[in-house]
Amino acid sequence: MASSTVIKNQDFQLISEFARTDSKKRLSLGEAAAAGAFNIYCNSLGQIVLDPVKVVPASEAWLYENPKALATVRQGLKESAEGKSRHRGSFVRFTREIKETQDAKE
């Protein structure tokens, strides 16, 4: 993996100096580990990068696996933030129609 895809900001700060692992090879990260979950990368020099990650529910993962759909959602969010969206009214009737269709099938 290219380092440019892992390192997204070059502004590193020294968090702890001369940190040592314990007898089980564990290293306490303190406040630096606030994110809770990480992808861990290591290079041939033994340098380690922790990239914070968040878990996405499986039912929503399809969006992140479909670049075209994700780009469309991001474009919509951007346009909305720029005030380019228009109110199209309530979509409640569509949810009722979907529920009625599902109930009719059962």
PDB file of C-alpha atoms in Angstrom:
ATOM      1  CA  MET A   1       0.000   0.000   0.000  1.00  0.00           C
ATOM      2  CA  ALA A   2       1.340   3.417  -0.880  1.00  0.00           C
ATOM      3  CA  SER A   3       2.270   5.533   2.140  1.00  0.00           C
ATOM      4  CA  SER A   4       0.324   8.453   0.656  1.00  0.00           C
ATOM      5  CA  THR A   5      -2.894   6.479   1.142  1.00  0.00           C
ATOM      6  CA  VAL A   6      -2.053   5.768   4.788  1.00  0.00           C
ATOM      7  CA  ILE A   7      -0.452   9.065   5.852  1.00  0.00           C
ATOM      8  CA  LYS A   8      -3.119  11.708   5.311  1.00  0.00           C
ATOM      9  CA  ASN A   9      -1.464  14.480   7.326  1.00  0.00           C
ATOM     10  CA  GLN A  10       2.307  14.946   7.829  1.00  0.00           C
ATOM     11  CA  ASP A  11       1.929  16.996  11.048  1.00  0.00           C
ATOM     12  CA  PHE A  12       3.040  14.361  13.605  1.00  0.00           C
ATOM     13  CA  GLN A  13       3.638  15.239  17.248  1.00  0.00           C
ATOM     14  CA  LEU A  14       5.682  13.219  19.718  1.00  0.00           C
ATOM     15  CA  ILE A  15       3.143  11.790  22.173  1.00  0.00           C
ATOM     16  CA  SER A  16       5.422   9.665  24.322  1.00  0.00           C
ATOM     17  CA  GLU A  17       9.195   9.348  24.361  1.00  0.00           C
ATOM     18  CA  PHE A  18      10.973   6.015  24.708  1.00  0.00           C
ATOM     19  CA  ALA A  19       7.798   4.028  25.357  1.00  0.00           C
ATOM     20  CA  ARG A  20       8.534   0.370  26.067  1.00  0.00           C
ATOM     21  CA  THR A  21       6.462  -2.726  25.585  1.00  0.00           C
ATOM     22  CA  ASP A  22       5.625  -4.882  28.578  1.00  0.00           C
ATOM     23  CA  SER A  23       6.481  -8.580  28.929  1.00  0.00           C
ATOM     24  CA  LYS A  24       3.564  -9.487  26.616  1.00  0.00           C
ATOM     25  CA  LYS A  25       4.713  -7.026  23.908  1.00  0.00           C
ATOM     26  CA  ARG A  26       1.906  -4.602  24.727  1.00  0.00           C
ATOM     27  CA  LEU A  27       2.388  -0.859  24.454  1.00  0.00           C
ATOM     28  CA  SER A  28       0.187   1.623  26.288  1.00  0.00           C
ATOM     29  CA  LEU A  29      -0.937   4.383  23.946  1.00  0.00           C
ATOM     30  CA  GLY A  30      -2.786   6.482  26.533  1.00  0.00           C
ATOM     31  CA  GLU A  31      -4.866   9.324  25.106  1.00  0.00           C
ATOM     32  CA  ALA A  32      -3.465   8.667  21.629  1.00  0.00           C
ATOM     33  CA  ALA A  33      -5.694   5.592  21.491  1.00  0.00           C
ATOM     34  CA  ALA A  34      -8.919   7.514  22.091  1.00  0.00           C
ATOM     35  CA  ALA A  35     -10.334   6.373  18.724  1.00  0.00           C
ATOM     36  CA  GLY A  36     -10.557   2.819  20.043  1.00  0.00           C
ATOM     37  CA  ALA A  37     -10.104   0.864  16.796  1.00  0.00           C
ATOM     38  CA  PHE A  38      -7.232   1.084  14.336  1.00  0.00           C
ATOM     39  CA  ASN A  39      -5.749  -0.373  11.199  1.00  0.00           C
ATOM     40  CA  ILE A  40      -2.082  -1.020  11.984  1.00  0.00           C
ATOM     41  CA  TYR A  41       0.642  -0.470   9.393  1.00  0.00           C
ATOM     42  CA  CYS A  42       4.338  -1.262   9.746  1.00  0.00           C
ATOM     43  CA  ASN A  43       7.163  -0.556   7.313  1.00  0.00           C
ATOM     44  CA  SER A  44      10.496  -2.339   6.800  1.00  0.00           C
ATOM     45  CA  LEU A  45      12.140   0.013   9.340  1.00  0.00           C
ATOM     46  CA  GLY A  46       9.725  -1.090  12.079  1.00  0.00           C
ATOM     47  CA  GLN A  47       7.893   2.219  12.094  1.00  0.00           C
ATOM     48  CA  ILE A  48       4.252   1.736  13.026  1.00  0.00           C
ATOM     49  CA  VAL A  49       1.286   3.842  11.982  1.00  0.00           C
ATOM     50  CA  LEU A  50      -2.115   3.495  13.614  1.00  0.00           C
ATOM     51  CA  ASP A  51      -4.957   4.685  11.406  1.00  0.00           C
ATOM     52  CA  PRO A  52      -8.205   5.231  13.359  1.00  0.00           C
ATOM     53  CA  VAL A  53     -11.185   3.378  11.913  1.00  0.00           C
ATOM     54  CA  LYS A  54     -14.892   3.227  12.646  1.00  0.00           C
ATOM     55  CA  VAL A  55     -17.133   0.235  12.185  1.00  0.00           C
ATOM     56  CA  VAL A  56     -19.871   0.496   9.580  1.00  0.00           C
ATOM     57  CA  PRO A  57     -22.978  -1.664   9.990  1.00  0.00           C
ATOM     58  CA  ALA A  58     -23.109  -4.430   7.373  1.00  0.00           C
ATOM     59  CA  SER A  59     -26.446  -3.097   6.151  1.00  0.00           C
ATOM     60  CA  GLU A  60     -24.738   0.223   5.273  1.00  0.00           C
ATOM     61  CA  ALA A  61     -21.438  -1.158   3.996  1.00  0.00           C
ATOM     62  CA  TRP A  62     -22.766  -1.462   0.433  1.00  0.00           C
ATOM     63  CA  LEU A  63     -22.587   2.324   0.117  1.00  0.00           C
ATOM     64  CA  TYR A  64     -18.867   2.388   0.921  1.00  0.00           C
ATOM     65  CA  GLU A  65     -18.258  -0.525  -1.453  1.00  0.00           C
ATOM     66  CA  ASN A  66     -19.988   1.295  -4.329  1.00  0.00           C
ATOM     67  CA  PRO A  67     -17.858   4.320  -5.307  1.00  0.00           C
ATOM     68  CA  LYS A  68     -20.486   5.681  -7.710  1.00  0.00           C
ATOM     69  CA  ALA A  69     -23.267   5.604  -5.096  1.00  0.00           C
ATOM     70  CA  LEU A  70     -20.965   7.086  -2.443  1.00  0.00           C
ATOM     71  CA  ALA A  71     -19.938   9.906  -4.791  1.00  0.00           C
ATOM     72  CA  THR A  72     -23.612  10.626  -5.474  1.00  0.00           C
ATOM     73  CA  VAL A  73     -24.426  10.787  -1.758  1.00  0.00           C
ATOM     74  CA  ARG A  74     -21.416  13.020  -1.067  1.00  0.00           C
ATOM     75  CA  GLN A  75     -22.389  15.316  -3.952  1.00  0.00           C
ATOM     76  CA  GLY A  76     -25.917  15.546  -2.553  1.00  0.00           C
ATOM     77  CA  LEU A  77     -24.622  16.372   0.917  1.00  0.00           C
ATOM     78  CA  LYS A  78     -22.287  19.011  -0.526  1.00  0.00           C
ATOM     79  CA  GLU A  79     -25.089  20.617  -2.544  1.00  0.00           C
ATOM     80  CA  SER A  80     -27.334  20.572   0.508  1.00  0.00           C
ATOM     81  CA  ALA A  81     -24.637  22.256   2.613  1.00  0.00           C
ATOM     82  CA  GLU A  82     -24.294  24.908  -0.101  1.00  0.00           C
ATOM     83  CA  GLY A  83     -28.040  25.564   0.005  1.00  0.00           C
ATOM     84  CA  LYS A  84     -28.603  24.128  -3.469  1.00  0.00           C
ATOM     85  CA  SER A  85     -31.227  21.626  -2.338  1.00  0.00           C
ATOM     86  CA  ARG A  86     -34.971  22.085  -2.779  1.00  0.00           C
ATOM     87  CA  HIS A  87     -37.702  20.895  -0.442  1.00  0.00           C
ATOM     88  CA  ARG A  88     -39.752  18.240  -2.236  1.00  0.00           C
ATOM     89  CA  GLY A  89     -42.282  17.699   0.490  1.00  0.00           C
ATOM     90  CA  SER A  90     -42.836  14.737   2.716  1.00  0.00           C
ATOM     91  CA  PHE A  91     -42.020  11.222   1.564  1.00  0.00           C
ATOM     92  CA  VAL A  92     -44.178   9.627   4.248  1.00  0.00           C
ATOM     93  CA  ARG A  93     -46.771   8.513   1.687  1.00  0.00           C
ATOM     94  CA  PHE A  94     -44.093   6.501  -0.115  1.00  0.00           C
ATOM     95  CA  THR A  95     -43.178   4.658   3.079  1.00  0.00           C
ATOM     96  CA  ARG A  96     -46.876   3.902   3.594  1.00  0.00           C
ATOM     97  CA  GLU A  97     -47.150   2.586   0.017  1.00  0.00           C
ATOM     98  CA  ILE A  98     -44.091   0.390   0.520  1.00  0.00           C
ATOM     99  CA  LYS A  99     -45.516  -0.949   3.812  1.00  0.00           C
ATOM    100  CA  GLU A 100     -48.898  -1.641   2.177  1.00  0.00           C
ATOM    101  CA  THR A 101     -47.159  -3.455  -0.697  1.00  0.00           C
ATOM    102  CA  GLN A 102     -45.139  -5.536   1.753  1.00  0.00           C
ATOM    103  CA  ASP A 103     -48.249  -6.322   3.820  1.00  0.00           C
ATOM    104  CA  ALA A 104     -50.130  -7.383   0.673  1.00  0.00           C
ATOM    105  CA  LYS A 105     -47.343  -9.858  -0.185  1.00  0.00           C
ATOM    106  CA  GLU A 106     -47.522 -11.497   3.259  1.00  0.00           C
TER     107      GLU A 106
END
